[in-house]
XYZ file of C-alpha atoms in Angstrom:
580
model
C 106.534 87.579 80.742
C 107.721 83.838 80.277
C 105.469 80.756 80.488
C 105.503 79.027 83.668
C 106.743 75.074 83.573
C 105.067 72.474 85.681
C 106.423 71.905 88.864
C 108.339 68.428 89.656
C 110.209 68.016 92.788
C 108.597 71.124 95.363
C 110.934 70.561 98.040
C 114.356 71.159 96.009
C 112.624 73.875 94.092
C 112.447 75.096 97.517
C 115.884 74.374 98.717
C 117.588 76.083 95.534
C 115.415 78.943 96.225
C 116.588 79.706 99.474
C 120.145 78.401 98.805
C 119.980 81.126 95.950
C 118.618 84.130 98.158
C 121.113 83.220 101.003
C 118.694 81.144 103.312
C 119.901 78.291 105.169
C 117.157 75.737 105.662
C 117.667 72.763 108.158
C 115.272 70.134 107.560
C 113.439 68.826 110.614
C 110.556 66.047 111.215
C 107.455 66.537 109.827
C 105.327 69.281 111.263
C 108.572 70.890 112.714
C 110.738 73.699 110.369
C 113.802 75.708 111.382
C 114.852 78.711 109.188
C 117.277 80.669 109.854
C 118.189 83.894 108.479
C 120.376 86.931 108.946
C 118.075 88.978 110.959
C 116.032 86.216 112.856
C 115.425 82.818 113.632
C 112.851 80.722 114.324
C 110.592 77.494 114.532
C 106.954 76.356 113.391
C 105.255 73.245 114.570
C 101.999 72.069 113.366
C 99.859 74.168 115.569
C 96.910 71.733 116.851
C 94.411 74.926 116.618
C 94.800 75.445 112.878
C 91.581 74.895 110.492
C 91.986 72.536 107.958
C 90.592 73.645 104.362
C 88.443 71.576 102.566
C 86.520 71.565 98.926
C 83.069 71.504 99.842
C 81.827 73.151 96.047
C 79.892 69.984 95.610
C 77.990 69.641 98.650
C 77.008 73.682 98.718
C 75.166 73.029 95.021
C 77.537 75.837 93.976
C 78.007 74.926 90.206
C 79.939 77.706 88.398
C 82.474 77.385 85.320
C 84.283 80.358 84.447
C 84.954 80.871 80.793
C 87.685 82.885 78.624
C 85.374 82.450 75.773
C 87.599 79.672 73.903
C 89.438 76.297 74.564
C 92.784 77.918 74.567
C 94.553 81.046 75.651
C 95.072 83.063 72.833
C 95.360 86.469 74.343
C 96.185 89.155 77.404
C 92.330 89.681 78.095
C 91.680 86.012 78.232
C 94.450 85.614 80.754
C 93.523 87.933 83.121
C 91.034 85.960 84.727
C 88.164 87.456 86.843
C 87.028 88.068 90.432
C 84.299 87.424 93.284
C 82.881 89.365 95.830
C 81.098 88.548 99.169
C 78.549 90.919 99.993
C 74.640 90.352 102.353
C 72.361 91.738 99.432
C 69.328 90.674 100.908
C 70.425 91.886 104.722
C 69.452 88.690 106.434
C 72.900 88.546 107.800
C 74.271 85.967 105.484
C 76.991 86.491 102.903
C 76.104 85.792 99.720
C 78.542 85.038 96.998
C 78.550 86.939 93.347
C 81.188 85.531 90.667
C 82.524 87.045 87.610
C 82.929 85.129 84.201
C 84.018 86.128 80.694
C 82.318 84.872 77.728
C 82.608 83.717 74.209
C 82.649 87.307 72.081
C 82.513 87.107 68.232
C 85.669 87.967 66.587
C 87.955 88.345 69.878
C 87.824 85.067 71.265
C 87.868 82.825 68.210
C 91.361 81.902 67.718
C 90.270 78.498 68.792
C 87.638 76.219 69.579
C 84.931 78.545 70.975
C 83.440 77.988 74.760
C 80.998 79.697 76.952
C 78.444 80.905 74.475
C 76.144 81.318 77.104
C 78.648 81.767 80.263
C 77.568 84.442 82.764
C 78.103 86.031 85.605
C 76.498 84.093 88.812
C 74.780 85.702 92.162
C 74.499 83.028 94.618
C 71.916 82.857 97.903
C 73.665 82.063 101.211
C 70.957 79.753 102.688
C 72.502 79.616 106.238
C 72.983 75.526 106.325
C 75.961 75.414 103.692
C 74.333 75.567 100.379
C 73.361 77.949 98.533
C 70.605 79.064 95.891
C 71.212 80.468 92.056
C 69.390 83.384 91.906
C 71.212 85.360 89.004
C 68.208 85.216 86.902
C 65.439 86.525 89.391
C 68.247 89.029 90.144
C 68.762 90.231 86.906
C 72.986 90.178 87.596
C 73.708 87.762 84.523
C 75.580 90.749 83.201
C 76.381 90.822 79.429
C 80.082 91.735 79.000
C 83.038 89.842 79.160
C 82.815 90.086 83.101
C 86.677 90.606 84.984
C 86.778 92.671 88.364
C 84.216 93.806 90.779
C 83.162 96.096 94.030
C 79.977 96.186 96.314
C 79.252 99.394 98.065
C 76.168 101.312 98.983
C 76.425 104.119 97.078
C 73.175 105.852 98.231
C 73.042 105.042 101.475
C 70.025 103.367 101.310
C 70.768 100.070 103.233
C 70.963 97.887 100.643
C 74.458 96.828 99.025
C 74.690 97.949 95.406
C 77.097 96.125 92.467
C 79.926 97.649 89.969
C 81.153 95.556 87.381
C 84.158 95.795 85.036
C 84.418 94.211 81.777
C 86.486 94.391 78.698
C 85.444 97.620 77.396
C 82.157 98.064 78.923
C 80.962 98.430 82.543
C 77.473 97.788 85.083
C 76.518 99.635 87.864
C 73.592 97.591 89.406
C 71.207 99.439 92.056
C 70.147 96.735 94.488
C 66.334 97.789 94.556
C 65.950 95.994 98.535
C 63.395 93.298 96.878
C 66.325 90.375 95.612
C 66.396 92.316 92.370
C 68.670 94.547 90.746
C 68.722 97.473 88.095
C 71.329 98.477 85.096
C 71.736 102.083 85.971
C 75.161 102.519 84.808
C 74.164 105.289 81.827
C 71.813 106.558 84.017
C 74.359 107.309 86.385
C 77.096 108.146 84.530
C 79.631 105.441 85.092
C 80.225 104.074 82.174
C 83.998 102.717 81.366
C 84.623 101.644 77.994
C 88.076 100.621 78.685
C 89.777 97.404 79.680
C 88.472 97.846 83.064
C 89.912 95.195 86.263
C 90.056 96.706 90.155
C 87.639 99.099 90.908
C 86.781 99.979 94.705
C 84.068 102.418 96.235
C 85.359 104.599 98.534
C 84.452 108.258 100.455
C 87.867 109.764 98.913
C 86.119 113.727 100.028
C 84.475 112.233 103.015
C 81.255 113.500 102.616
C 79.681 110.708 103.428
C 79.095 109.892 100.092
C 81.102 106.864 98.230
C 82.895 107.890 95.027
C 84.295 105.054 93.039
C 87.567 104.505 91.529
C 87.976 101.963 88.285
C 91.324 100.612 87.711
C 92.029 100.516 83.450
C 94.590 97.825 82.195
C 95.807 98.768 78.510
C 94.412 99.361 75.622
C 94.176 95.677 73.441
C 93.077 95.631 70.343
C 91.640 92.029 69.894
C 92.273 92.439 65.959
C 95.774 94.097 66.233
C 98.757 91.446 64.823
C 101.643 91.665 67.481
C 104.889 89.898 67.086
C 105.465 87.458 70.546
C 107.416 84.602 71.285
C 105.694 81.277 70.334
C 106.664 80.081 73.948
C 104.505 83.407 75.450
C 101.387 82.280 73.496
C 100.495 85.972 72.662
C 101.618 89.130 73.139
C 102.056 91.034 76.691
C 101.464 93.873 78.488
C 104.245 95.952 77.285
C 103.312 95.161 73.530
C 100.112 97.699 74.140
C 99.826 101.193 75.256
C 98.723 101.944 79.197
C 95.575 103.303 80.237
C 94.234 106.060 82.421
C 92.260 105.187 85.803
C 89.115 106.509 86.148
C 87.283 108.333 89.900
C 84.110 109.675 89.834
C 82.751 111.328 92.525
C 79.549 110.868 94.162
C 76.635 113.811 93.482
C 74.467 112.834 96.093
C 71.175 112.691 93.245
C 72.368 108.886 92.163
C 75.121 110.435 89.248
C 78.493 110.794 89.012
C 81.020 112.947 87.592
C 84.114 111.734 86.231
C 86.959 113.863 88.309
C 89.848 111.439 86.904
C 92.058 114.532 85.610
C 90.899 116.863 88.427
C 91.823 114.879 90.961
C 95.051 113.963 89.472
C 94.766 109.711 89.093
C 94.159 110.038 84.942
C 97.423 108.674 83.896
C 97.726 107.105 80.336
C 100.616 105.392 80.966
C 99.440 103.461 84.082
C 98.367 99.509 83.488
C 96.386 98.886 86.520
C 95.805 95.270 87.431
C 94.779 96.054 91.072
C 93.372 97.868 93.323
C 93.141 98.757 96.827
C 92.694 101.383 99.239
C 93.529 102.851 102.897
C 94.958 105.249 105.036
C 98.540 104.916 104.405
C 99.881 107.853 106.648
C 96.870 107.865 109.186
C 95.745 111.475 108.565
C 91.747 109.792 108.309
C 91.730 110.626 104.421
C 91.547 107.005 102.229
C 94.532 106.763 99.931
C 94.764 104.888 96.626
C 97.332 102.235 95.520
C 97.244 100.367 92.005
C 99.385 97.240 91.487
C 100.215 98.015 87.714
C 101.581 95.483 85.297
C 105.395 94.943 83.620
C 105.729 99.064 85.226
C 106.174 100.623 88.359
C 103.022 100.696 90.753
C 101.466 104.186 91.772
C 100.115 104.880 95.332
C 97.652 107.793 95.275
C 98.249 110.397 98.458
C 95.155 111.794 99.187
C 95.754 115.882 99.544
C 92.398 116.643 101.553
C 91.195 118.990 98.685
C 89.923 116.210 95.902
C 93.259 115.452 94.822
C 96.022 113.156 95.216
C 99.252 112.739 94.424
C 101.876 109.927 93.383
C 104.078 109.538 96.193
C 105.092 105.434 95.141
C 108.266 106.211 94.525
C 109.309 108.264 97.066
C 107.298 105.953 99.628
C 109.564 103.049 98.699
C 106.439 101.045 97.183
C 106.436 101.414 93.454
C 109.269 99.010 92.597
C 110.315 95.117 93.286
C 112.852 93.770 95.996
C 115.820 94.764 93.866
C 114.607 98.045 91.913
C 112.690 96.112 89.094
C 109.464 96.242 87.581
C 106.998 94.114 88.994
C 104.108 92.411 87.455
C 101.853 93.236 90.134
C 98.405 91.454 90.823
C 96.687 92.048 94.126
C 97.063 94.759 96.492
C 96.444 94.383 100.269
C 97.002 97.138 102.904
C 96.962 95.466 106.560
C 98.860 95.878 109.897
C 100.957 92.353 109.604
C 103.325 93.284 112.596
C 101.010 94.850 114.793
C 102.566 97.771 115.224
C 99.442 100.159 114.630
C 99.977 101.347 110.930
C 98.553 99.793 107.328
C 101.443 97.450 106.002
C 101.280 96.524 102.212
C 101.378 93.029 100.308
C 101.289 92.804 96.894
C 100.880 89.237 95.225
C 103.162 89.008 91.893
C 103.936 86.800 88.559
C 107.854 86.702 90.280
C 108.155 87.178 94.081
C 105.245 88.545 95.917
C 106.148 91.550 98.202
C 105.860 93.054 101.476
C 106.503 96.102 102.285
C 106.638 97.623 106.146
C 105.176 100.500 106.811
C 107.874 102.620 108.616
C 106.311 105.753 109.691
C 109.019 107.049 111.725
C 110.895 107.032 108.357
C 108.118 108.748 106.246
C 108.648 105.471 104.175
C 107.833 101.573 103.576
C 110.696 99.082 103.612
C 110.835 96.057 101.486
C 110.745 93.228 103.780
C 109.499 90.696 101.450
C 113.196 88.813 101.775
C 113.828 88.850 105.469
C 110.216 87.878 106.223
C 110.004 84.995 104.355
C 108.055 85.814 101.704
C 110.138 85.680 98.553
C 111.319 82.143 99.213
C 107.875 80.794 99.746
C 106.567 83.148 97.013
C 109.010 82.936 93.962
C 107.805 79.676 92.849
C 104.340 80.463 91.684
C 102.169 82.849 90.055
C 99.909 84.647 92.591
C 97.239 86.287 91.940
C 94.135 86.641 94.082
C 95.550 87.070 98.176
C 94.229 88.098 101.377
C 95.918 88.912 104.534
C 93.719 87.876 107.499
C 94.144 86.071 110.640
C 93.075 82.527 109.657
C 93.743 80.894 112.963
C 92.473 83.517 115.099
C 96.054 83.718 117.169
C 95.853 87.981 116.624
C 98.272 88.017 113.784
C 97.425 88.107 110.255
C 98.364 85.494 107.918
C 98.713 85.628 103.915
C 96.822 82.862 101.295
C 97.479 83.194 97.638
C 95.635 81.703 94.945
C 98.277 80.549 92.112
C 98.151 79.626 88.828
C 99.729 79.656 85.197
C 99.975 83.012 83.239
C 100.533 82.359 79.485
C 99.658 78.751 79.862
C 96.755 77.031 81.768
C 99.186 75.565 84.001
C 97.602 74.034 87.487
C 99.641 75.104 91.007
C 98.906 74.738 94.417
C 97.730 77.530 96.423
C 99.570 78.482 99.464
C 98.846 79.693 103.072
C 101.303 81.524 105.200
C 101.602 81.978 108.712
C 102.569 85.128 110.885
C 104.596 83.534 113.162
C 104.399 86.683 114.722
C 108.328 87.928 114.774
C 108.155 89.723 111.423
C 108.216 86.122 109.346
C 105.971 83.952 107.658
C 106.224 80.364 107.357
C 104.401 78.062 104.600
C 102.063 75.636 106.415
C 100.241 74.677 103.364
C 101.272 71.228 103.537
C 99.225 70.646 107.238
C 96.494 72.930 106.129
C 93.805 70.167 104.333
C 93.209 68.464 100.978
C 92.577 72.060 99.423
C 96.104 72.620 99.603
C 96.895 69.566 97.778
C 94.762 70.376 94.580
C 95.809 72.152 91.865
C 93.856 74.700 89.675
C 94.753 77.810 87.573
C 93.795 80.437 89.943
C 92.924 83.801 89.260
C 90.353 86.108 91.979
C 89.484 84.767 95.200
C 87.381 86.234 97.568
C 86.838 85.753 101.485
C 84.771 85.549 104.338
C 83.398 83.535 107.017
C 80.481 82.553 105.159
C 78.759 80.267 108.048
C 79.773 82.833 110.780
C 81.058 80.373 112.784
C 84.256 82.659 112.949
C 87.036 81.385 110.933
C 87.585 82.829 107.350
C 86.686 80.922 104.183
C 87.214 80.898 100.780
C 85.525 80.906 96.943
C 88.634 80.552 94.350
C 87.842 81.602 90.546
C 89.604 79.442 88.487
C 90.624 80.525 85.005
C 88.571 78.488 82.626
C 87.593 75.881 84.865
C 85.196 75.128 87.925
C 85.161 77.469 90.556
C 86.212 76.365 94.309
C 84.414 77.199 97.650
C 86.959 76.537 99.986
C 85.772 75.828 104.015
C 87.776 76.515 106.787
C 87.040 73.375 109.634
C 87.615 74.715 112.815
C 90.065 72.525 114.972
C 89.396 69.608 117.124
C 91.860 71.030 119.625
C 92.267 74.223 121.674
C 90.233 77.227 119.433
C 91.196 81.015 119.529
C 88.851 83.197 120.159
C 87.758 86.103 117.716
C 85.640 89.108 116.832
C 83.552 90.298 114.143
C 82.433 93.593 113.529
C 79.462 94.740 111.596
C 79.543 98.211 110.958
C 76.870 101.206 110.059
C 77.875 104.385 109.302
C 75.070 107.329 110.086
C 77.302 110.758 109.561
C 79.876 108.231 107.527
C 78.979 106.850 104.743
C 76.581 103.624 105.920
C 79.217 100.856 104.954
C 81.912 102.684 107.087
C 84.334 102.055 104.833
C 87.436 104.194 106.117
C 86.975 103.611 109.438
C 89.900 102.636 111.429
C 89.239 100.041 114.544
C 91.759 99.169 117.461
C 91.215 96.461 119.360
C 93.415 95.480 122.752
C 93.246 92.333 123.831
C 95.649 91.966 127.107
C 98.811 92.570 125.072
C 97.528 92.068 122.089
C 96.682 95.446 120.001
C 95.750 95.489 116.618
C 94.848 97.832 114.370
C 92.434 97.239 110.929
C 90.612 99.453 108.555
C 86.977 98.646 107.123
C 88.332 98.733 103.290
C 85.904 98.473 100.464
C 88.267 96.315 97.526
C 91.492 93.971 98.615
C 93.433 91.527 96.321
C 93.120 90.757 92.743
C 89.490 91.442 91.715
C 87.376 90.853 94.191
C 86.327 92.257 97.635
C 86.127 90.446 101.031
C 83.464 90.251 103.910
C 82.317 93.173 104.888
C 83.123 93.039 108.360
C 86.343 93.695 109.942
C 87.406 90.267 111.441
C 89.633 90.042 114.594
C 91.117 86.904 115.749
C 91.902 87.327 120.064
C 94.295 84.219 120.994
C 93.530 83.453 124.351
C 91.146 86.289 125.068
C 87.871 86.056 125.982
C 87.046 89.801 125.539
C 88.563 93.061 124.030
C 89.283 95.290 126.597
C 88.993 98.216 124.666
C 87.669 98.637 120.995
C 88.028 101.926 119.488
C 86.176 103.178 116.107
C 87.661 106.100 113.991
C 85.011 106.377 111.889
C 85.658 108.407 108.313
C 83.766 111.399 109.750
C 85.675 111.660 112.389
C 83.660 110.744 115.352
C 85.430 108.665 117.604
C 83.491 105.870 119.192
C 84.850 103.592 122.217
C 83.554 99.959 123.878
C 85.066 98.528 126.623
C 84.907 94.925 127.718
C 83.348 93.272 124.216
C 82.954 89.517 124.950
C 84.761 87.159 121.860
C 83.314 84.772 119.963
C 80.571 87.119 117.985
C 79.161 89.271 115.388
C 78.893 92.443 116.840
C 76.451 95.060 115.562
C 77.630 98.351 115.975
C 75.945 102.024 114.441
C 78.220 104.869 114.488
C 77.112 107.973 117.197
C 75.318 111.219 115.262
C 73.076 111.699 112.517
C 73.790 111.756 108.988
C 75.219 115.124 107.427
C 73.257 116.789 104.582
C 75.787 118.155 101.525
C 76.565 122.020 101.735
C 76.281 123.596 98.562
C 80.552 123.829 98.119
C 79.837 119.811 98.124
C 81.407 119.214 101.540
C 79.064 117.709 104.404
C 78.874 119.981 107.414
């Protein structure tokens, strides 16, 4: 890994970029950009019903400041940065925000001036008029590790969202005990990971209605180990330690775990997760597992239907970069980007992020991360946290990456991508608000429509610095319309999370799944978002829920948050483990 210089002139960076990947660029007025490429051509004006995104951190009495635990970046851990999660702990139907910090630790982070002695992790109260309320210490989140990726699930099914934590070496599983407070019941459980621990992700892998949980493990660093490194790296990398093995345990109904890792297949000790995500790949209603690894090929986890998976990356065309190299992978998305009905893949990445199609008539994915656009508006930066959602609400999901310096704490400017709807993506960040404009050393980001006023915002985590809530401002102009789905599983388990949803729109048809953990770190709303164009209804909404029930609405008007509670009751455990 190489330390990233500051950036002078964008636009020739740009233009050698493309010139160098075989791009032809024609520069237009503003708002207006031709590209042209081998496959396709096309061109983007300012769209008049785009949100703008604005910094509104101050005004929401958010005040968080993550911490690496010194003034300067002195290691690999330090670097990695940490996540965010939006999640409704208190069930009054608005998102609350949690954020993840590292802290100063005696005799790891002291290579320098020291910082965040008393840094924690923060649990913020949506109040429903833009601000919002510290409640970490009535909570009893503060955590005590050096804090980096996290997952919200309910784990036993008892309405209320529950909290799992990964630090350096250590882990939390809070039980959300339905009163605003939480408990430590991670021994208790059985979930403890003391391991370098980043993306983790709840999910019903045996679909018993139960969710399991999956912890992503990074490598094994030895804070007192002397490793030889460039001087222009900083400190050593990823390759300079030895991998780690991922951890699953599966769910035992009582409020333990078992640990399952080798039985199931995913404990490999070479592997150097970063991220994590998951969904149904092939579409056989079984949740698959893919881990963005670091400076090695990625693995994606096929689920075999019998509590076991196997690695299929490779052969599936998604464990490599564009060209056959090794990619220093940071979040993972799965999400229908074309919609042509099956889960597409992003990946955000220290080089060029990638996109892969998902080409089930093949059996495969195909790298489309050139033709689409992606690599020239990508290979600049340093991405790390990502999300692929529609963000103007036009039916077609669009890609934002948080960027920022990796050996250095150099600031970037995030970027937002749109689908234009033909397979490409075009960089719009320039007519998308002073947020765009700013720039910070990103790491997790997390996202939802936190005001429910249906367009998707944003809280940014940035690496040693203050942390960002980012508002999307509806237009002035023409607004699409949109759909948001709140979902309760009964013979599922009560998240839903596995459950596929089509939604047809006139001639619009997409397809999403409810997934627990997407991007670097954090987790997302909740609530499958659809943006409708034009539409004023879905004509048909259809609900494959991880059970297997299938549920169907017709005529669902736009523009709201839509309660729905899957059919049937919930299954009680047969004694082979399996829900009848």
């Amino acid at each position: 890994m190489l330390p990233q210089p500051p950036r002078r002139n964008n636009s020739r960076r740009k233009l050698r970029l493309a010139l160098l990947l075989g791009i032809s660029v024609v520069l237009l007025p503003a708002g207006v950009r031709h590209v042209s490429t081998s496959n396709s051509s096309f061109k983007v004006s300012a769209a008049s019903n785009w949100p703008t995104y604005e910094d509104v951190t101050e005004q929401s009495r958010i005040q968080f400041r993550h911490s690496f635990g010194e003034q300067k970046l002195s290691s690999i851990m330090e670097a990695t940065g940490s996540g965010c999660v939006w999640f409704d702990y208190n069930n009054d139907g608005l998102l609350d925000l949690y954020v993840l910090s590292g802290r100063y630790l005696d005799g790891v982070t002291n290579h320098s001036r020291a910082d965040g002695q008393t840094a924690t992790n923060h649990l913020y109260r949506n109040n429903g008029d833009g601000t919002f309320t510290d409640v970490t210490a009535q909570a009893g989140v503060a955590g005590k590790g050096f804090a980096m990726g996290v997952t919200v699930g309910d784990y036993d099914n008892d309405g209320y969202e529950d909290i799992y934590v990964t630090n350096w070496n250590s882990a939390i599983l809070y039980h959300n005990n339905g009163d605003g407070t939480f408990t430590n019941v991670t021994e208790a459980a059985g979930v403890q990971n003391n391991h370098f621990g980043v993306g983790a992700a709840f999910l019903d892998y045996d679909r018993d209605g139960r969710l399991d949980l999956f912890v992503g493990n990074y490598l094994k660093f030895d804070p007192n180990s002397k490793k030889p490194y460039y001087s222009a790296e900083a400190f050593a990398g990823p390759l300079d330690y030895e991998g780690d093995a991922s951890r699953l345990f599966h769910n035992n109904g009582d409020g333990t775990f078992t640990d399952v890792s080798e039985k199931a297949g995913v404990a490999n000790p070479a592997g150097r997760a970063m991220g994590v995500t998951v969904g149904d790949y092939d579409d056989d209603g079984w949740p698959d597992i893919y881990i963005a690894n670091d400076a090695m090929e990625s693995y994606l986890y096929r689920n075999n239907h019998d509590g076991t998976f196997t690695n299929v990356a490779v052969e599936q065309g998604v464990a490599y970069g564009t060209n056959g190299d090794t990619p220093s992978a940071m979040g993972p998305i799965f999400a229908d980007y074309n919609n042509h009905g099956e889960l597409d893949l992003f990946v955000s990445d220290m080089r060029y992020s990638r996109l892969f199609r998902n080409s089930r008539k093949d059996g495969f994915y195909v790298d489309t991360t050139l033709e689409s656009g992606v690599a020239q508006n990508t290979g600049q930066f340093v991405g790390w946290g990502d999300a692929v959602l529609d963000f103007d609400n036009d039916g077609w999901k669009d890609v934002f990456i948080v960027n920022g310096g990796l050996h250095w704490l150099v600031p970037m400017e995030a970027s937002l991508f749109r689908n234009n709807g033909n397979g490409t993506f075009s960089d719009v960040s320039a007519d998308a608000g002073s947020f765009f404009k700013s720039k910070n050393v990103g790491r997790g980001a997390c996202f939802a429509d936190y005001d429910n006023d249906g367009y998707v915002d944003a809280f940014v985590v940035v690496l040693g610095g203050k942390g960002i809530l980012v508002h999307a401002k509806p237009p002035a102009g023409v607004k699409n319309h949109w759909l948001t789905l709140k979902l309760t599983g009964t013979a599922s388990n009560r998240d839903g999370f596995g459950a596929r949803i089509e939604a047809t729109a006139g001639d619009l048809h997409q397809v999403a799944e409810n997934v627990p953990q997407s991007g670097y770190l954090s987790q997302n709303d909740p609530r499958p978002h659809f943006g409708l164009g034009p539409h004023t209804e879905v004509d048909k909404l259809t609900i494959r829920w991880p059970s297997g029930t299938l549920q169907t609405l017709e005529h669902v008007k736009a523009d709201q948050i839509l309660k729905i509670t899957e059919p049937g009751e919930r299954r009680m455990p047969s004694a082979g483990g399996k829900s009848k």
